[in-house]
XYZ file of C-alpha atoms in Angstrom:
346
model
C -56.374 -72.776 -40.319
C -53.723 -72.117 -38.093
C -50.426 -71.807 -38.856
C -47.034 -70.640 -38.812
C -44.008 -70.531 -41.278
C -40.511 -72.114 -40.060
C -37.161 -71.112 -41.184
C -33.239 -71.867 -40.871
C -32.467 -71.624 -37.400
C -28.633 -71.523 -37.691
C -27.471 -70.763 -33.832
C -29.618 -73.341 -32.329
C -27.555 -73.486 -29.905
C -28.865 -70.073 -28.602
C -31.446 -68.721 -26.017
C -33.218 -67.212 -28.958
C -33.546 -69.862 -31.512
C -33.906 -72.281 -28.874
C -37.091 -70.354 -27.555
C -38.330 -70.436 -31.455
C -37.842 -74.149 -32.200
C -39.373 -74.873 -28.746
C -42.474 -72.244 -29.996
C -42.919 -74.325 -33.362
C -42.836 -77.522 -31.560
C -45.760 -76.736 -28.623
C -47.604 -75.210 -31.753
C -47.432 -78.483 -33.939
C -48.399 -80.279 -30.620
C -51.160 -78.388 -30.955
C -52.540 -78.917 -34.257
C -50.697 -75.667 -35.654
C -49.437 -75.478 -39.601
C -46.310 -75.339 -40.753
C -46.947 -73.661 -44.413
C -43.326 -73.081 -45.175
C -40.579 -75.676 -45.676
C -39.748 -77.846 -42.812
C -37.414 -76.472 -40.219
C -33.874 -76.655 -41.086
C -30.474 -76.117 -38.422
C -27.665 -75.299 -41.161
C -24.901 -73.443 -40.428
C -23.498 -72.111 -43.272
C -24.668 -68.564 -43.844
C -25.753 -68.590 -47.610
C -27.767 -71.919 -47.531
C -29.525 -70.858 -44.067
C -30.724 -67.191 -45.970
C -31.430 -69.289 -49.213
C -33.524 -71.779 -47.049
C -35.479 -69.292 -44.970
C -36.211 -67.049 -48.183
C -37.600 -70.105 -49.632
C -39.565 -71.193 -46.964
C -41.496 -67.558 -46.482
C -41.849 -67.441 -50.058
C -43.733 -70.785 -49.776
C -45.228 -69.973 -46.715
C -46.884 -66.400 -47.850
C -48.191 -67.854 -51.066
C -50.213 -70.310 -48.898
C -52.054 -68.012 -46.649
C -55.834 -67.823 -47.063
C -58.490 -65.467 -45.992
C -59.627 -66.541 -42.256
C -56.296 -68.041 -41.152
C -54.743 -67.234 -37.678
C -50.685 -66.754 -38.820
C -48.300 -66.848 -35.934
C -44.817 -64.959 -36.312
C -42.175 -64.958 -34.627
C -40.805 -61.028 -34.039
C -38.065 -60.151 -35.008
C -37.789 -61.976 -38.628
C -35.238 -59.810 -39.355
C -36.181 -58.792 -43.213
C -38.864 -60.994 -43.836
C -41.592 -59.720 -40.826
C -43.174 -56.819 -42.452
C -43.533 -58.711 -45.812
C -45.153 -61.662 -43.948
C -47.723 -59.827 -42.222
C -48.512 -57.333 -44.909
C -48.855 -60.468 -47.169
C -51.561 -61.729 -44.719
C -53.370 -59.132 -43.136
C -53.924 -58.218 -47.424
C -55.616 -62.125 -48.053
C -58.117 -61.582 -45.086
C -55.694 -63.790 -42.602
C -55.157 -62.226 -38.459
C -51.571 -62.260 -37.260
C -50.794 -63.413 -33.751
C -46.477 -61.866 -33.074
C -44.657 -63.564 -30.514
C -42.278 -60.790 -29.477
C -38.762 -62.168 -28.483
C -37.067 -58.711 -28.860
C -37.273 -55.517 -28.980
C -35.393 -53.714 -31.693
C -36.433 -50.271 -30.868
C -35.398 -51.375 -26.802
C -31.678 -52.781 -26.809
C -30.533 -52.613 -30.158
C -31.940 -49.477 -31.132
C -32.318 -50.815 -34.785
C -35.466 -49.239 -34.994
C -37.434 -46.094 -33.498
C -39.998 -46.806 -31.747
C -42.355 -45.161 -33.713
C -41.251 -47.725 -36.137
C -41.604 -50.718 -34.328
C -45.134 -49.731 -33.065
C -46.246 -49.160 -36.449
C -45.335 -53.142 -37.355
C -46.687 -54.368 -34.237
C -49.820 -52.846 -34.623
C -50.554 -54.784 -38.131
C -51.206 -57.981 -35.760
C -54.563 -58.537 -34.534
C -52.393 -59.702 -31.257
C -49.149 -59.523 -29.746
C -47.960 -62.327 -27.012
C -45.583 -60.078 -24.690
C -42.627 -60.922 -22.284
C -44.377 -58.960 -19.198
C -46.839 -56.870 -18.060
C -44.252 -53.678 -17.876
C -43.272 -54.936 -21.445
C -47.593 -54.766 -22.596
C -47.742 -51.205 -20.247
C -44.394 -49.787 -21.806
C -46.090 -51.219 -25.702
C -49.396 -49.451 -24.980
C -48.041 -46.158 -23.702
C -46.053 -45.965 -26.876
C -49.221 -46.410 -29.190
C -49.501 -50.092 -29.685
C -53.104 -50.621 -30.347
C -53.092 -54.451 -30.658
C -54.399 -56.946 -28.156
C -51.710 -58.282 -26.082
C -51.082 -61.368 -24.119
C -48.739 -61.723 -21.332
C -46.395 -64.745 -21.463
C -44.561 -64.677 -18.480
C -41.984 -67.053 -18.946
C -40.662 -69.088 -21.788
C -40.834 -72.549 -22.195
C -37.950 -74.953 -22.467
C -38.526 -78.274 -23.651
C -36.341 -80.834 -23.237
C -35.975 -84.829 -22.192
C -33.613 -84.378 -19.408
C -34.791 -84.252 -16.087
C -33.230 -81.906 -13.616
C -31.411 -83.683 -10.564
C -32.998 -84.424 -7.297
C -31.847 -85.020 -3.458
C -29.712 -81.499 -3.545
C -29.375 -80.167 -0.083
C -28.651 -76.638 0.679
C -26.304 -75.632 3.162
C -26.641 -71.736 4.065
C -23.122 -71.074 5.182
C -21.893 -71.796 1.571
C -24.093 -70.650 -0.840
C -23.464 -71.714 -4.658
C -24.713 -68.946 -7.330
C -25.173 -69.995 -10.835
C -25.075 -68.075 -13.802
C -25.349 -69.053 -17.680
C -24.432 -66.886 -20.746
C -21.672 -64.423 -21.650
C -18.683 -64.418 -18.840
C -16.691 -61.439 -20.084
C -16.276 -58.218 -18.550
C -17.869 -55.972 -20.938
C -21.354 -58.376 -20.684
C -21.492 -58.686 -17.078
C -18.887 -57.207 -14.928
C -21.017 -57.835 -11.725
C -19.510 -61.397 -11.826
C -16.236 -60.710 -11.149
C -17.171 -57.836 -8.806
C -19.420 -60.171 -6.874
C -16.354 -62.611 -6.534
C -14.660 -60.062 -4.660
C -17.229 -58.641 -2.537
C -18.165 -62.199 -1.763
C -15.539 -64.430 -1.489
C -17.974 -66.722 1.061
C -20.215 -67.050 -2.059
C -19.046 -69.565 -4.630
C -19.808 -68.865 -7.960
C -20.465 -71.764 -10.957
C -20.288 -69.755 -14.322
C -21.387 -71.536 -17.428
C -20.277 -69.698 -20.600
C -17.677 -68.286 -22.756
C -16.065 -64.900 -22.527
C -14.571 -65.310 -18.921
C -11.480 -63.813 -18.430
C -9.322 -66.164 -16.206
C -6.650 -62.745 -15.089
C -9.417 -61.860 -13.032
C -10.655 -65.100 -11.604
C -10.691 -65.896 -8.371
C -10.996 -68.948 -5.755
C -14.842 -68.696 -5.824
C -15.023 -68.691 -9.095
C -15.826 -71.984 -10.775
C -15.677 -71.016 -14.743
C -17.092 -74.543 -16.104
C -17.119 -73.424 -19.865
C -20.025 -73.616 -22.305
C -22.131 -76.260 -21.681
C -25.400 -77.390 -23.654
C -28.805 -76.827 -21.907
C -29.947 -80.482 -22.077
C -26.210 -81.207 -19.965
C -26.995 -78.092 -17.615
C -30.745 -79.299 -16.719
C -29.300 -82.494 -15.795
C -26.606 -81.613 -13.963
C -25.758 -78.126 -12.877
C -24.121 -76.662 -10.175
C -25.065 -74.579 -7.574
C -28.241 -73.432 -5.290
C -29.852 -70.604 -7.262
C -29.504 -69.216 -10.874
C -28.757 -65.499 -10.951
C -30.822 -63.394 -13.242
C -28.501 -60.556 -13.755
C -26.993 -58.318 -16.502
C -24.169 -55.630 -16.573
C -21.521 -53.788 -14.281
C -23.013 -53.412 -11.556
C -24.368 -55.366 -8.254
C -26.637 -52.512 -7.574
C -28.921 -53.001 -10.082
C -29.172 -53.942 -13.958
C -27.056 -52.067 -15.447
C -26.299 -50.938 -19.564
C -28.830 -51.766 -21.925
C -28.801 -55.292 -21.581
C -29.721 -54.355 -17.654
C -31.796 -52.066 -18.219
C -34.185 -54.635 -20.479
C -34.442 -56.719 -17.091
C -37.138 -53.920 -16.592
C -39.350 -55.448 -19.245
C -38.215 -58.636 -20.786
C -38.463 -62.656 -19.652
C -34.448 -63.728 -20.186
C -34.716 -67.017 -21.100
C -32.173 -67.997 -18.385
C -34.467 -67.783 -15.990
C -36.371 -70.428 -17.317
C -33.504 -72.398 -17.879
C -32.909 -72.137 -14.593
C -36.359 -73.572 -12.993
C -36.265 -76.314 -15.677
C -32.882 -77.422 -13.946
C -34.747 -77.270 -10.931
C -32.754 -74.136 -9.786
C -34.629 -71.544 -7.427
C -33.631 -67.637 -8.874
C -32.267 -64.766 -7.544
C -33.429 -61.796 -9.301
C -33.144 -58.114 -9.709
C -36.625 -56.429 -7.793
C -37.253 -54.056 -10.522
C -36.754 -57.149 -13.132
C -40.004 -57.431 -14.971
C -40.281 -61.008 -13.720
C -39.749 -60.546 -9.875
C -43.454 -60.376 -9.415
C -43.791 -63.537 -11.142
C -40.918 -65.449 -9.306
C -42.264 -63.636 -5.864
C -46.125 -65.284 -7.060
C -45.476 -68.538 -7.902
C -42.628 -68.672 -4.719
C -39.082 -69.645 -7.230
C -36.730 -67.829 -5.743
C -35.368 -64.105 -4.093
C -35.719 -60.634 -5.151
C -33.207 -58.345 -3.927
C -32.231 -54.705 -4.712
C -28.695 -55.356 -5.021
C -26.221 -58.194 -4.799
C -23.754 -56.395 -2.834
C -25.226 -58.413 0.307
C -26.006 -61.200 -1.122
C -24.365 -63.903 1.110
C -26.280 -62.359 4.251
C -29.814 -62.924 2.476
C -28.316 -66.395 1.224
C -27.791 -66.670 5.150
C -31.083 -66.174 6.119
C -32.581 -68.732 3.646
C -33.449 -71.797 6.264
C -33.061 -75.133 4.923
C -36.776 -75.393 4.768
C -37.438 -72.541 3.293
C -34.926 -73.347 0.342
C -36.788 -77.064 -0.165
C -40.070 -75.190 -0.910
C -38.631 -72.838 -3.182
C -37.050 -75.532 -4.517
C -40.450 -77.597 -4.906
C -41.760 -75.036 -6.253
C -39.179 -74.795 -9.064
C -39.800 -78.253 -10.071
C -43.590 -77.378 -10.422
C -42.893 -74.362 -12.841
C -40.000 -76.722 -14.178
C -42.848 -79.498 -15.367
C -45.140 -76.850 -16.959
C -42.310 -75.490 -19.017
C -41.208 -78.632 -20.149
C -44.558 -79.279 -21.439
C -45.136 -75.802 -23.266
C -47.845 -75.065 -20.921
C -46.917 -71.078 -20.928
C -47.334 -70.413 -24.464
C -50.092 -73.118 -25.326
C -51.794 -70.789 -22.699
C -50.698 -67.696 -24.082
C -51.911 -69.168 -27.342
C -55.132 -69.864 -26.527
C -55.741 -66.472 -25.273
C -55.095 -65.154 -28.668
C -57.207 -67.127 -30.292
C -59.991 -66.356 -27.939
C -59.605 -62.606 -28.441
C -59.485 -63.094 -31.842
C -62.643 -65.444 -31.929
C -64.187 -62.765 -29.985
C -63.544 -59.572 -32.358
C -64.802 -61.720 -35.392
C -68.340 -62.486 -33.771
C -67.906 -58.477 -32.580
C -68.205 -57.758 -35.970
């Protein structure tokens, strides 16, 4: 059987729980198990632990010799139980790694992250960097490079946008403050021919300026429908040189689920070149790569109406494989190949 175990998913309205709930839903689509309770959205702190402790109790008690379990990493508390509970009744364990605690958070050494990882028979990863910078540290698993996250949804993105190079529009979604991502406010000022549409909260309006458009938070299903601006920015920190603080520095490895946020709106991407995904958006043609954004209204400049429409095209290519879960139904499937191929092995 395959299967997974849901759980209380109380800030839905995040890029992490949304990647989850999407997860559970492609792997119900495709025949997958849920052996817990059913997924719940609640709030309130005490019933969302009470509910998730219930449903992994459930879950664990339910897992037979043979099964393929799929968890997703981190489950704060509950991971190491989970897998230790089925790895012990004969089961494999395929972790979906959404972070890194050892990485940004430093909630773990790595030495102890690499020793739970390596109870799964295999471990879907962000990137290539992310499986190279896994091995070198002694991860022994198989692993299986996602890419990109999917991101389901009914809306489709909006069509008919023309680009006009002599006033580029840069979009970015998540935390506005200062302390997250200085670089927008620096951009604004380096830029001031570059208009910028920020969805999010934490701006700080004493340092806005006229090319700033600060449109608030605003739900993905409203922003894939309708937002504003030529290209989503995948970008983190101070600086427009490069990613910057630890949230930067994770561009390196990780797949921000921004970016594909971004190409399900329909939204070509400008990305950091050392980003783990600029060979990815260079490959399937979504966007820019550039080594700083210090210049970026000359490159926007340069971008020819044509050349725009393809990336553009393009974008709404990726943008109908990631509304239909395509990237981890792939991913998936190579799991449970490997796996099917170390059983007859042995």
């Amino acid at each position: 059987m395959k299967c997974f175990i849901s759980k209380n998913y109380r800030h839905i309205e995040s890029a992490g729980d949304k990647a989850k709930t999407d997860i559970e839903a492609v792997m119900l689509a495709k025949g997958y198990r849920n052996i817990g309770l059913a997924q719940k959205r609640s709030k309130n702190a005490v019933k969302a632990y009470v509910e998730t402790l219930a449903s992994v109790l459930r879950g664990v008690f339910r897992i037979k010799s043979g099964d393929m379990v799929v968890v997703q990493y981190p489950l704060k508390k509950y991971y190491d139980f989970v897998v230790r509970r089925a790895v012990g009744r004969g089961a494999t364990v395929v972790t979906v790694i959404h972070d890194l605690g050892s990485f940004r958070r430093k909630k773990l050494t790595v030495a102890e992250e690499i020793e739970r990882l390596n109870l799964s028979s295999v471990v879907i990863v962000h990137s290539e960097a992310m499986r190279d910078w896994l091995r070198s540290n002694g991860l022994t698993s198989e692993m299986v490079v996602l890419n990109l996250f999917d991101y389901l949804s009914d809306r489709q993105a909006c069509v008919g946008h023309v680009y006009d190079p002599m006033h580029p529009q840069l979009m970015f979604a998540g935390n506005c403050s200062v302390a997250a991502n200085g670089w927008i406010y620096d951009l604004a000022a380096a830029q001031p021919g570059v208009d910028l549409v920020i969805y999010g909260g934490g701006f700080d309006r004493t340092r806005s300026r006229d090319n700033i458009k600060a449109m608030g938070y605003t739900d993905s299903d409203a922003l894939i429908a309708g937002a504003k601006g030529d290209f989503g920015v995948v970008w983190y920190g101070s600086s427009l040189d490069e990613g910057a603080g630890s949230l930067g520095e994770y561009l390196k490895y990780n797949a921000p689920h921004k970016t594909s946020l971004y190409l399900r709106a329909g939204l070509p991407v400008v990305i950091w070149d050392q980003a783990a995904l600029a060979d990815v958006v260079r490959r399937l043609g979504v966007g820019l790569c550039v080594p700083s954004l210090r210049d970026i209204g000359s490159v926007l400049a340069g971008v020819s109406p044509e050349d725009y429409a393809a990336m553009r095209a393009n974008a709404a290519d990726v943008a109908k494989r990631l509304a239909a879960g395509c990237f981890i139904s792939e991913a998936l499937d190579e799991a449970e190949r490997l796996i099917g191929g170390a059983s007859e092995k042995h």
